[in-house]
Amino acid sequence: MIPALRTLAALSVLLIIVQARNTPLSIPLKQRITTNADLVKQTLHAVSKRTVGDYTLVPEALDAGFWYGNFDVGDSKNLSLLIDTASAAVVINPSLYCESPAGTKLNSSGQPGLSGYVTMQENGCGLTRIAYSTFEDTVSMAGLTAHNQTLAALTSVTPPDNGTITWPPHDGIVGFSGVSPGDSWFGGVPFFQSLCNEGAVNKCRFGLALGTDGTGKQILGGLDSRLFQGYMDHIPANTSREFAFIGDITINGTVVSSNQHIIPDSGTANIVAPQSELRRLFASLGVQAVEQNLPGCGPMLFGYYPCDAPPRVGLQFGNSAQSFDIEPSAFQQADNGNNNCTAILTGIAFGTEPKWIFGQAWFQGKYIDFDQSGEKLGVARLRAKSERLPH
Ligand SMILES: *[C@@H]1O[C@H](CO)[C@@H](O)[C@H](O)[C@H]1NC(C)=O
Ligand SMILES: *[C@@H]1O[C@H](CO)[C@@H](O)[C@H](O)[C@H]1NC(C)=O
Ligand SMILES: *[C@@H]1O[C@H](CO)[C@@H](O)[C@H](O)[C@H]1NC(C)=O
Ligand SMILES: *[C@@H]1O[C@H](CO)[C@@H](O)[C@H](O)[C@H]1NC(C)=O
Ligand SMILES: *[C@@H]1O[C@H](CO)[C@@H](O)[C@H](O)[C@H]1NC(C)=O
Ligand SMILES: *[C@@H]1O[C@H](CO)[C@@H](O)[C@H](O)[C@H]1NC(C)=O
Ligand SMILES: *[C@@H]1O[C@H](CO)[C@@H](O)[C@H](O)[C@H]1NC(C)=O
């Protein structure tokens, strides 16, 4: 998900919240939730620290379109926090944060701050309003600790209406984007950059290796080349702007739309596209495009395709000939019966800054390397588990 402050101007369409729901887990696309819940039951496993060479591997699991890792925050142990590469703050849900003796409350005299996120639901809709107080405390993941980490402890607020989300799913969010205090909305150094600054990781580089089966790994402090196969493509990325980069959209491996502004976002479930671009793409694919006014979201463009023939849509970088396609298993957002499936691509009428948000559905089956110090993003195909070299 993306901090609302940065995107609200562009996503004017998301401003009207009238959805008749009051928890973030009430997501309209029920079919997919069921699938994911089953997957999670099969695959959820505890975090265990695993240091291999000079980086750390952390298992992660998918639930209802989002990926979670386990963290200790102050004296609160084993919180399940959403791994979000497109925001930069640590956010803990109401009443879950216990300050440790090393903790400090910041801005204690002030009013709670107010902020929000967009793309909070599985279909890319969903705006949150949150209220928070800021603290500095220890935050650990898989035994790697950031001391003096700035974090926002949410306070419970009455939603202005039944549709506004006031806290994220599970126990909160850890933003993995950003390098400097200005990147998080309340001015703290982002968590992964704290690990880098404090020397807790050898390299200021992390990766996500998310499978198509609901299990994945996060790599902290380096590159694990055993997890991918073939050649990793690299593209310059703006590390202080959600790792934004310029890429080309492909159909069947052929570029159909070049020089698009793209944000890779593990905290968005689907793929959100500028509506006019997506309309053209659906037309080229022979996918039926239908505009719908969703409560809480405004006009959205959906695509319907035969479930048994998902099209091949992907991304290509620079001069590389490789296209990194959405896996066929990740192309489906919902199954409507009668071989009619909703595509994972959703069109939103962006304002002045049209961009694509390539969410976790695109990450699946790939190794995405967020090289913060190198200011680049790397993408390669995941190696099948059975083909991996023994550890
Ligand atoms: C942490 O929580 C997860 C569920 O999110 C659970 O599976 C795991 O056993 C817990 N680990 C510890 C050490 O309590
Ligand atoms: C954290 O802050 C305290 C007090 O300001 C300071 O003494 C300590 O050195 C800091 N620790 C780190 C790891 O920055
Ligand atoms: C919110 O939901 C409650 C319980 O379902 C209902 O009583 C109330 O009228 C709703 N409020 C609004 C503003 O829709
Ligand atoms: C605390 O408040 C000051 C002044 O309003 C602001 O500049 C600063 O960013 C705030 N810090 C945090 C961590 O909220
Ligand atoms: C990266 O994004 C920041 C924040 O929007 C912007 O100020 C900066 O110019 C961008 N850098 C590049 C190289 O595009
Ligand atoms: C992509 O390839 C498939 C399978 O070969 C083919 O049916 C389809 O027409 C192609 N689509 C486009 C837009 O070229
Ligand atoms: C597929 O389902 C959607 C949603 O029910 C509907 O709008 C669309 O017309 C259907 N398409 C076909 C080809 O049946």
Short mmCIF file of C-alpha atoms and ligand atoms in Angstrom, two decimals:
data_model
loop_
_atom_site.label_atom_id
_atom_site.label_comp_id
_atom_site.label_asym_id
_atom_site.label_seq_id
_atom_site.Cartn_x
_atom_site.Cartn_y
_atom_site.Cartn_z
CA MET A 1 0.00 0.00 0.00
CA ILE A 2 1.03 3.53 -0.50
CA PRO A 3 0.88 6.42 1.96
CA ALA A 4 -2.18 8.46 1.10
CA LEU A 5 -0.42 11.79 1.49
CA ARG A 6 1.70 11.02 -1.54
CA THR A 7 -0.99 9.63 -3.77
CA LEU A 8 -4.18 11.39 -2.83
CA ALA A 9 -3.64 14.08 -5.39
CA ALA A 10 -3.31 11.45 -8.06
CA LEU A 11 -5.98 9.09 -6.77
CA SER A 12 -8.76 11.61 -6.35
CA VAL A 13 -11.15 8.82 -7.16
CA LEU A 14 -10.42 7.09 -3.86
CA LEU A 15 -11.52 10.00 -1.75
CA ILE A 16 -15.16 9.08 -1.44
CA ILE A 17 -15.60 6.35 1.12
CA VAL A 18 -19.10 5.00 1.37
CA GLN A 19 -18.45 1.32 1.72
CA ALA A 20 -20.73 -0.46 4.16
CA ARG A 21 -18.03 -2.33 6.03
CA ASN A 22 -16.04 -1.55 9.11
CA THR A 23 -13.06 -3.86 9.23
CA PRO A 24 -10.13 -4.12 6.86
CA LEU A 25 -10.63 -7.87 6.52
CA SER A 26 -14.05 -7.47 4.95
CA ILE A 27 -12.91 -7.62 1.38
CA PRO A 28 -15.51 -7.98 -1.36
CA LEU A 29 -13.62 -10.62 -3.37
CA LYS A 30 -14.65 -13.57 -1.26
CA GLN A 31 -13.55 -16.30 -3.61
CA ARG A 32 -9.98 -15.26 -3.37
CA ILE A 33 -10.01 -14.93 0.39
CA THR A 34 -11.20 -18.50 0.70
CA THR A 35 -8.42 -19.71 -1.54
CA ASN A 36 -5.80 -17.79 0.37
CA ALA A 37 -7.09 -18.80 3.77
CA ASP A 38 -6.76 -22.44 2.71
CA LEU A 39 -3.26 -21.81 1.45
CA VAL A 40 -2.25 -20.14 4.66
CA LYS A 41 -3.54 -23.04 6.73
CA GLN A 42 -1.39 -25.39 4.72
CA THR A 43 1.69 -23.27 4.72
CA LEU A 44 1.90 -20.96 7.71
CA HIS A 45 5.01 -21.58 9.68
CA ALA A 46 6.88 -19.90 12.48
CA VAL A 47 9.68 -17.46 11.87
CA SER A 48 13.01 -19.01 12.51
CA LYS A 49 16.21 -17.11 12.11
CA ARG A 50 18.31 -18.58 9.41
CA THR A 51 21.65 -16.99 8.67
CA VAL A 52 23.24 -18.27 5.51
CA GLY A 53 26.64 -16.81 4.67
CA ASP A 54 26.21 -13.10 5.24
CA TYR A 55 22.46 -12.54 4.96
CA THR A 56 19.34 -13.66 6.78
CA LEU A 57 16.42 -15.63 5.37
CA VAL A 58 12.98 -15.10 6.88
CA PRO A 59 9.91 -17.17 5.96
CA GLU A 60 6.73 -15.30 5.12
CA ALA A 61 3.14 -16.28 4.44
CA LEU A 62 0.31 -14.95 2.30
CA ASP A 63 -3.10 -14.16 3.76
CA ALA A 64 -5.95 -12.60 1.76
CA GLY A 65 -3.60 -10.96 -0.73
CA PHE A 66 -0.96 -9.69 1.69
CA TRP A 67 2.34 -11.10 3.01
CA TYR A 68 3.28 -11.09 6.68
CA GLY A 69 6.46 -11.51 8.71
CA ASN A 70 6.86 -11.74 12.49
CA PHE A 71 8.44 -8.93 14.50
CA ASP A 72 9.19 -7.94 18.10
CA VAL A 73 8.39 -4.29 18.74
CA GLY A 74 9.44 -2.91 22.15
CA ASP A 75 8.04 -5.40 24.68
CA SER A 76 5.41 -6.70 22.24
CA LYS A 77 6.54 -10.06 20.96
CA ASN A 78 5.85 -11.89 17.72
CA LEU A 79 3.58 -9.36 16.02
CA SER A 80 2.42 -10.36 12.54
CA LEU A 81 3.15 -7.30 10.39
CA LEU A 82 2.40 -6.72 6.73
CA ILE A 83 5.55 -6.47 4.57
CA ASP A 84 5.03 -3.35 2.46
CA THR A 85 7.70 -2.22 0.01
CA ALA A 86 5.82 0.95 -0.94
CA SER A 87 5.61 2.73 2.40
CA ALA A 88 8.30 3.66 4.90
CA ALA A 89 6.78 3.62 8.40
CA VAL A 90 6.39 1.05 11.18
CA VAL A 91 2.74 1.11 12.22
CA ILE A 92 1.34 -0.95 15.13
CA ASN A 93 -2.39 -1.50 15.62
CA PRO A 94 -4.27 -0.08 18.62
CA SER A 95 -3.41 -1.54 22.04
CA LEU A 96 -0.77 -3.97 20.70
CA TYR A 97 2.33 -1.88 21.36
CA CYS A 98 4.00 -2.17 24.79
CA GLU A 99 6.81 0.29 25.28
CA SER A 100 10.07 -1.33 26.45
CA PRO A 101 12.32 0.26 29.11
CA ALA A 102 14.47 1.53 26.19
CA GLY A 103 11.48 3.18 24.52
CA THR A 104 10.73 6.92 24.32
CA LYS A 105 7.46 8.61 23.51
CA LEU A 106 7.92 11.41 20.98
CA ASN A 107 5.68 14.46 20.68
CA SER A 108 3.94 13.38 23.85
CA SER A 109 2.13 16.66 24.34
CA GLY A 110 0.65 16.81 20.86
CA GLN A 111 -2.59 15.57 19.37
CA PRO A 112 -2.45 12.18 17.66
CA GLY A 113 -1.23 12.55 14.08
CA LEU A 114 -3.61 11.67 11.26
CA SER A 115 -2.65 9.90 8.07
CA GLY A 116 -3.71 7.08 5.76
CA TYR A 117 -2.95 4.55 3.06
CA VAL A 118 -4.54 3.66 -0.27
CA THR A 119 -4.84 0.24 -2.03
CA MET A 120 -5.71 -1.35 1.30
CA GLN A 121 -8.05 -4.00 -0.10
CA GLU A 122 -7.48 -6.98 -2.33
CA ASN A 123 -8.96 -5.32 -5.41
CA GLY A 124 -6.79 -2.21 -5.05
CA CYS A 125 -9.55 -0.11 -3.46
CA GLY A 126 -9.56 0.99 0.12
CA LEU A 127 -8.48 4.15 1.87
CA THR A 128 -7.55 4.19 5.55
CA ARG A 129 -7.64 6.96 8.09
CA ILE A 130 -5.39 6.36 11.05
CA ALA A 131 -4.57 8.27 14.23
CA TYR A 132 -1.24 7.64 15.97
CA SER A 133 1.36 8.63 18.54
CA THR A 134 5.04 8.24 17.74
CA PHE A 135 7.66 6.39 19.78
CA GLU A 136 11.26 5.30 19.48
CA ASP A 137 11.90 1.71 20.49
CA THR A 138 13.56 -1.51 19.38
CA VAL A 139 12.11 -3.36 16.37
CA SER A 140 13.45 -6.84 15.51
CA MET A 141 12.87 -9.22 12.66
CA ALA A 142 14.48 -12.66 12.66
CA GLY A 143 16.96 -11.57 15.33
CA LEU A 144 18.06 -8.42 13.47
CA THR A 145 17.38 -5.38 15.66
CA ALA A 146 16.92 -1.71 14.87
CA HIS A 147 17.41 0.33 18.08
CA ASN A 148 15.72 3.69 18.40
CA GLN A 149 13.33 2.84 15.57
CA THR A 150 10.65 5.47 15.11
CA LEU A 151 7.21 3.88 15.02
CA ALA A 152 3.59 4.91 15.05
CA ALA A 153 1.33 3.28 17.63
CA LEU A 154 -2.20 3.65 16.35
CA THR A 155 -4.93 4.88 18.61
CA SER A 156 -8.45 3.59 18.26
CA VAL A 157 -10.65 6.07 16.44
CA THR A 158 -14.30 5.98 15.56
CA PRO A 159 -14.46 5.64 11.78
CA PRO A 160 -16.25 8.62 10.21
CA ASP A 161 -18.50 6.09 8.46
CA ASN A 162 -18.93 2.32 8.30
CA GLY A 163 -16.68 2.09 5.25
CA THR A 164 -13.46 3.75 6.40
CA ILE A 165 -10.70 1.43 7.54
CA THR A 166 -8.94 2.70 10.67
CA TRP A 167 -6.26 0.07 11.07
CA PRO A 168 -4.49 -2.45 8.85
CA PRO A 169 -5.05 -6.25 8.93
CA HIS A 170 -3.19 -8.51 11.40
CA ASP A 171 -1.05 -6.43 13.79
CA GLY A 172 0.24 -3.58 11.60
CA ILE A 173 2.62 -2.70 8.78
CA VAL A 174 6.37 -2.47 8.30
CA GLY A 175 7.32 -0.25 5.38
CA PHE A 176 10.48 -1.40 3.60
CA SER A 177 10.68 1.61 1.31
CA GLY A 178 12.70 4.75 1.82
CA VAL A 179 16.15 5.78 2.95
CA SER A 180 15.73 8.97 4.94
CA PRO A 181 13.47 10.43 7.64
CA GLY A 182 11.55 12.41 5.04
CA ASP A 183 10.36 9.16 3.46
CA SER A 184 8.08 8.17 6.33
CA TRP A 185 5.18 10.51 6.93
CA PHE A 186 6.15 11.23 10.56
CA GLY A 187 9.85 11.63 9.98
CA GLY A 188 11.48 8.44 11.29
CA VAL A 189 14.29 6.58 9.52
CA PRO A 190 12.60 3.58 7.84
CA PHE A 191 13.16 0.15 9.48
CA PHE A 192 15.43 -1.44 6.89
CA GLN A 193 17.53 1.73 6.61
CA SER A 194 17.90 1.64 10.43
CA LEU A 195 19.24 -1.93 10.13
CA CYS A 196 21.68 -0.62 7.49
CA ASN A 197 22.69 2.43 9.55
CA GLU A 198 23.26 0.36 12.67
CA GLY A 199 25.31 -2.26 10.82
CA ALA A 200 22.80 -5.04 11.61
CA VAL A 201 22.97 -6.18 7.95
CA ASN A 202 26.09 -6.55 5.82
CA LYS A 203 24.62 -5.01 2.70
CA CYS A 204 21.85 -2.46 2.41
CA ARG A 205 19.87 -4.79 0.18
CA PHE A 206 16.86 -7.03 0.73
CA GLY A 207 14.87 -9.38 -1.47
CA LEU A 208 11.43 -10.96 -1.67
CA ALA A 209 11.16 -14.46 -3.09
CA LEU A 210 7.41 -15.07 -3.04
CA GLY A 211 6.10 -18.38 -4.34
CA THR A 212 2.85 -19.14 -6.12
CA ASP A 213 1.87 -21.49 -3.25
CA GLY A 214 1.40 -18.92 -0.47
CA THR A 215 4.89 -19.33 0.99
CA GLY A 216 7.75 -16.99 0.51
CA LYS A 217 11.04 -15.76 1.87
CA GLN A 218 12.46 -12.37 2.62
CA ILE A 219 16.22 -12.02 2.29
CA LEU A 220 17.77 -9.37 4.55
CA GLY A 221 21.25 -7.97 3.93
CA GLY A 222 22.24 -9.44 0.57
CA LEU A 223 21.33 -11.44 -2.50
CA ASP A 224 20.58 -15.19 -2.34
CA SER A 225 21.42 -16.34 -5.84
CA ARG A 226 20.43 -19.94 -5.01
CA LEU A 227 16.79 -18.87 -4.96
CA PHE A 228 16.58 -17.78 -8.59
CA GLN A 229 17.42 -19.14 -11.98
CA GLY A 230 18.63 -17.53 -15.16
CA TYR A 231 19.76 -13.97 -15.42
CA MET A 232 18.67 -11.20 -13.02
CA ASP A 233 17.71 -7.99 -14.81
CA HIS A 234 18.44 -4.70 -13.06
CA ILE A 235 16.79 -1.34 -13.48
CA PRO A 236 17.63 2.00 -11.79
CA ALA A 237 14.98 2.67 -9.14
CA ASN A 238 14.14 5.66 -6.97
CA THR A 239 14.82 4.35 -3.46
CA SER A 240 13.25 7.39 -1.84
CA ARG A 241 10.10 6.99 -3.90
CA GLU A 242 8.83 3.43 -3.36
CA PHE A 243 11.54 2.02 -5.71
CA ALA A 244 9.68 3.60 -8.64
CA PHE A 245 11.15 2.76 -12.04
CA ILE A 246 10.45 3.04 -15.76
CA GLY A 247 9.50 -0.18 -17.56
CA ASP A 248 7.68 -1.59 -20.57
CA ILE A 249 4.43 -3.59 -20.51
CA THR A 250 4.42 -6.78 -22.62
CA ILE A 251 1.90 -9.19 -24.12
CA ASN A 252 3.28 -12.61 -25.07
CA GLY A 253 6.76 -11.19 -24.38
CA THR A 254 6.35 -8.33 -26.89
CA VAL A 255 6.37 -4.71 -25.72
CA VAL A 256 2.98 -3.03 -26.19
CA SER A 257 3.44 0.04 -23.97
CA SER A 258 6.87 1.50 -23.27
CA ASN A 259 8.30 3.92 -20.68
CA GLN A 260 5.56 3.41 -18.11
CA HIS A 261 5.95 4.65 -14.51
CA ILE A 262 5.87 1.62 -12.27
CA ILE A 263 5.84 1.06 -8.51
CA PRO A 264 6.65 -2.45 -7.24
CA ASP A 265 4.43 -2.83 -4.15
CA SER A 266 4.31 -6.01 -2.06
CA GLY A 267 1.60 -4.27 0.00
CA THR A 268 -0.89 -4.07 -2.87
CA ALA A 269 -2.63 -7.35 -3.63
CA ASN A 270 -3.38 -6.89 -7.33
CA ILE A 271 -2.04 -4.83 -10.23
CA VAL A 272 -3.44 -1.33 -10.51
CA ALA A 273 -3.15 0.37 -13.89
CA PRO A 274 -4.00 3.76 -15.37
CA GLN A 275 -7.49 3.25 -16.79
CA SER A 276 -6.80 4.40 -20.35
CA GLU A 277 -3.68 2.19 -20.63
CA LEU A 278 -5.57 -0.78 -19.27
CA ARG A 279 -8.50 -0.28 -21.64
CA ARG A 280 -6.04 -0.51 -24.55
CA LEU A 281 -4.34 -3.56 -23.03
CA PHE A 282 -7.65 -5.38 -22.50
CA ALA A 283 -8.63 -4.58 -26.11
CA SER A 284 -5.36 -6.09 -27.43
CA LEU A 285 -5.91 -9.17 -25.27
CA GLY A 286 -9.54 -9.64 -26.24
CA VAL A 287 -10.44 -9.31 -22.56
CA GLN A 288 -13.95 -7.98 -21.85
CA ALA A 289 -13.60 -4.58 -20.12
CA VAL A 290 -16.35 -3.50 -17.73
CA GLU A 291 -16.44 -0.25 -15.79
CA GLN A 292 -18.03 -0.52 -12.37
CA ASN A 293 -18.73 1.97 -9.63
CA LEU A 294 -17.61 0.19 -6.50
CA PRO A 295 -18.73 1.50 -3.14
CA GLY A 296 -15.66 3.00 -1.47
CA CYS A 297 -13.70 3.21 -4.65
CA GLY A 298 -15.33 5.15 -7.48
CA PRO A 299 -15.22 4.03 -11.12
CA MET A 300 -12.90 1.06 -11.67
CA LEU A 301 -12.15 -0.89 -14.82
CA PHE A 302 -12.32 -4.68 -14.52
CA GLY A 303 -11.47 -7.31 -17.11
CA TYR A 304 -13.16 -10.70 -17.63
CA TYR A 305 -11.37 -13.55 -19.38
CA PRO A 306 -11.88 -17.30 -19.79
CA CYS A 307 -10.42 -18.88 -16.62
CA ASP A 308 -8.82 -21.68 -18.63
CA ALA A 309 -6.86 -19.25 -20.85
CA PRO A 310 -5.16 -16.54 -18.78
CA PRO A 311 -3.33 -14.10 -21.07
CA ARG A 312 0.43 -13.48 -20.81
CA VAL A 313 1.07 -9.97 -19.52
CA GLY A 314 4.43 -8.89 -18.16
CA LEU A 315 7.14 -6.31 -17.61
CA GLN A 316 10.40 -5.75 -19.38
CA PHE A 317 13.29 -3.45 -18.38
CA GLY A 318 15.83 -1.44 -20.32
CA ASN A 319 17.32 -3.35 -23.24
CA SER A 320 16.69 -6.78 -21.77
CA ALA A 321 14.87 -9.35 -23.89
CA GLN A 322 13.37 -11.09 -20.82
CA SER A 323 9.73 -10.47 -19.99
CA PHE A 324 8.67 -11.05 -16.38
CA ASP A 325 5.08 -12.20 -16.77
CA ILE A 326 2.27 -12.44 -14.26
CA GLU A 327 2.16 -16.19 -13.45
CA PRO A 328 -0.98 -17.84 -14.89
CA SER A 329 -1.98 -18.91 -11.35
CA ALA A 330 -1.74 -15.28 -10.16
CA PHE A 331 -3.73 -13.80 -13.06
CA GLN A 332 -7.10 -14.53 -11.48
CA GLN A 333 -8.65 -12.08 -9.03
CA ALA A 334 -11.96 -13.93 -8.76
CA ASP A 335 -13.75 -16.89 -10.35
CA ASN A 336 -17.29 -15.87 -11.37
CA GLY A 337 -18.30 -19.35 -12.53
CA ASN A 338 -18.98 -20.54 -16.10
CA ASN A 339 -15.30 -20.15 -17.05
CA ASN A 340 -15.54 -16.40 -16.38
CA CYS A 341 -12.69 -14.99 -14.30
CA THR A 342 -11.88 -11.44 -13.17
CA ALA A 343 -8.38 -10.38 -14.19
CA ILE A 344 -5.86 -9.34 -11.55
CA LEU A 345 -5.40 -6.03 -13.41
CA THR A 346 -7.69 -3.22 -12.25
CA GLY A 347 -7.91 0.22 -13.82
CA ILE A 348 -8.16 3.38 -11.75
CA ALA A 349 -8.64 6.88 -13.15
CA PHE A 350 -5.38 8.42 -11.95
CA GLY A 351 -5.13 12.17 -12.02
CA THR A 352 -2.02 13.96 -13.14
CA GLU A 353 0.49 11.19 -12.47
CA PRO A 354 -0.62 7.99 -14.19
CA LYS A 355 1.31 5.00 -12.91
CA TRP A 356 1.14 1.25 -12.56
CA ILE A 357 1.28 -0.40 -9.17
CA PHE A 358 2.63 -3.91 -9.62
CA GLY A 359 1.46 -5.63 -6.44
CA GLN A 360 2.27 -9.01 -4.91
CA ALA A 361 0.40 -10.90 -7.65
CA TRP A 362 3.24 -9.93 -9.99
CA PHE A 363 5.93 -10.72 -7.36
CA GLN A 364 4.75 -14.34 -7.20
CA GLY A 365 7.18 -16.73 -8.90
CA LYS A 366 9.96 -14.10 -8.99
CA TYR A 367 12.89 -12.98 -6.90
CA ILE A 368 12.66 -9.20 -6.51
CA ASP A 369 15.91 -7.66 -5.28
CA PHE A 370 15.62 -4.24 -3.61
CA ASP A 371 19.18 -2.97 -3.76
CA GLN A 372 18.98 0.17 -1.68
CA SER A 373 22.66 1.13 -1.76
CA GLY A 374 22.89 0.34 -5.49
CA GLU A 375 19.65 2.29 -6.12
CA LYS A 376 18.33 -0.42 -8.37
CA LEU A 377 15.71 -3.12 -8.53
CA GLY A 378 16.55 -6.64 -9.73
CA VAL A 379 14.11 -9.23 -11.07
CA ALA A 380 14.70 -12.91 -11.82
CA ARG A 381 12.63 -16.08 -12.05
CA LEU A 382 12.34 -18.12 -8.85
CA ARG A 383 14.02 -21.49 -8.97
CA ALA A 384 11.56 -24.32 -8.34
CA LYS A 385 11.97 -25.60 -4.78
CA SER A 386 12.86 -29.06 -6.02
CA GLU A 387 15.72 -27.64 -8.08
CA ARG A 388 17.32 -25.66 -5.28
CA LEU A 389 20.80 -26.61 -4.21
CA PRO A 390 21.01 -28.11 -0.72
CA HIS A 391 21.69 -25.46 1.94
C1 LIG B 1 4.55 -16.30 16.27
O1 LIG B 1 3.27 -16.17 15.68
C2 LIG B 1 3.01 -17.10 14.63
C3 LIG B 1 1.67 -16.75 14.04
O2 LIG B 1 1.70 -15.45 13.51
C4 LIG B 1 3.05 -18.50 15.22
O3 LIG B 1 2.84 -19.43 14.19
C5 LIG B 1 4.41 -18.75 15.85
O4 LIG B 1 4.43 -20.00 16.49
C6 LIG B 1 4.73 -17.67 16.88
N1 LIG B 1 6.10 -17.83 17.32
C7 LIG B 1 6.46 -17.76 18.58
C8 LIG B 1 7.91 -17.91 18.88
O5 LIG B 1 5.64 -17.59 19.47
C1 LIG B 2 19.53 5.27 21.15
O1 LIG B 2 19.26 6.48 21.82
C2 LIG B 2 19.90 6.58 23.07
C3 LIG B 2 19.40 7.84 23.78
O2 LIG B 2 19.25 8.89 22.87
C4 LIG B 2 21.40 6.59 22.86
O3 LIG B 2 22.07 6.64 24.10
C5 LIG B 2 21.82 5.33 22.15
O4 LIG B 2 23.18 5.36 21.82
C6 LIG B 2 21.01 5.15 20.86
N1 LIG B 2 21.30 3.83 20.32
C7 LIG B 2 21.54 3.61 19.03
C8 LIG B 2 21.85 2.20 18.66
O5 LIG B 2 21.48 4.50 18.20
C1 LIG B 3 -23.17 1.60 10.70
O1 LIG B 3 -23.52 0.27 11.03
C2 LIG B 3 -24.37 0.18 12.19
C3 LIG B 3 -24.53 -1.31 12.55
O2 LIG B 3 -24.58 -2.12 11.40
C4 LIG B 3 -25.71 0.86 11.88
O3 LIG B 3 -26.55 0.78 13.00
C5 LIG B 3 -25.43 2.32 11.54
O4 LIG B 3 -26.64 2.95 11.17
C6 LIG B 3 -24.42 2.43 10.40
N1 LIG B 3 -24.04 3.84 10.26
C7 LIG B 3 -23.97 4.42 9.08
C8 LIG B 3 -23.58 5.87 9.12
O5 LIG B 3 -24.19 3.85 8.02
C1 LIG B 4 7.15 15.98 16.39
O1 LIG B 4 6.59 17.27 16.21
C2 LIG B 4 7.41 18.17 15.49
C3 LIG B 4 6.77 19.54 15.51
O2 LIG B 4 5.39 19.44 15.27
C4 LIG B 4 7.62 17.62 14.08
O3 LIG B 4 8.47 18.48 13.35
C5 LIG B 4 8.26 16.25 14.17
O4 LIG B 4 8.38 15.70 12.89
C6 LIG B 4 7.42 15.34 15.03
N1 LIG B 4 8.13 14.08 15.17
C7 LIG B 4 7.53 12.93 15.17
C8 LIG B 4 8.40 11.73 15.28
O5 LIG B 4 6.31 12.82 15.05
C1 LIG B 5 12.95 10.29 -6.49
O1 LIG B 5 11.73 10.65 -5.83
C2 LIG B 5 11.86 11.83 -5.05
C3 LIG B 5 10.57 11.97 -4.27
O2 LIG B 5 9.48 12.10 -5.11
C4 LIG B 5 12.15 12.98 -5.98
O3 LIG B 5 12.28 14.17 -5.23
C5 LIG B 5 13.45 12.69 -6.74
O4 LIG B 5 13.69 13.71 -7.69
C6 LIG B 5 13.37 11.36 -7.46
N1 LIG B 5 14.69 11.02 -7.99
C7 LIG B 5 14.87 10.64 -9.23
C8 LIG B 5 16.27 10.28 -9.61
O5 LIG B 5 13.95 10.56 -10.03
C1 LIG B 6 -0.63 -14.51 -27.31
O1 LIG B 6 -0.35 -15.89 -27.50
C2 LIG B 6 -1.52 -16.73 -27.44
C3 LIG B 6 -1.06 -18.19 -27.47
O2 LIG B 6 -0.13 -18.37 -28.46
C4 LIG B 6 -2.42 -16.37 -28.60
O3 LIG B 6 -3.58 -17.16 -28.55
C5 LIG B 6 -2.82 -14.90 -28.47
O4 LIG B 6 -3.59 -14.50 -29.57
C6 LIG B 6 -1.60 -14.00 -28.38
N1 LIG B 6 -2.07 -12.67 -28.06
C7 LIG B 6 -1.63 -11.58 -28.67
C8 LIG B 6 -2.28 -10.28 -28.30
O5 LIG B 6 -0.71 -11.61 -29.48
C1 LIG B 7 -18.30 -12.24 -16.54
O1 LIG B 7 -18.80 -11.89 -15.26
C2 LIG B 7 -18.96 -10.49 -15.08
C3 LIG B 7 -19.34 -10.26 -13.62
O2 LIG B 7 -20.43 -11.05 -13.28
C4 LIG B 7 -19.96 -9.94 -16.08
O3 LIG B 7 -20.06 -8.54 -15.92
C5 LIG B 7 -19.47 -10.25 -17.49
O4 LIG B 7 -20.40 -9.81 -18.44
C6 LIG B 7 -19.21 -11.75 -17.64
N1 LIG B 7 -18.63 -12.02 -18.94
C7 LIG B 7 -18.97 -13.03 -19.70
C8 LIG B 7 -18.27 -13.15 -21.00
O5 LIG B 7 -19.80 -13.82 -19.33
#
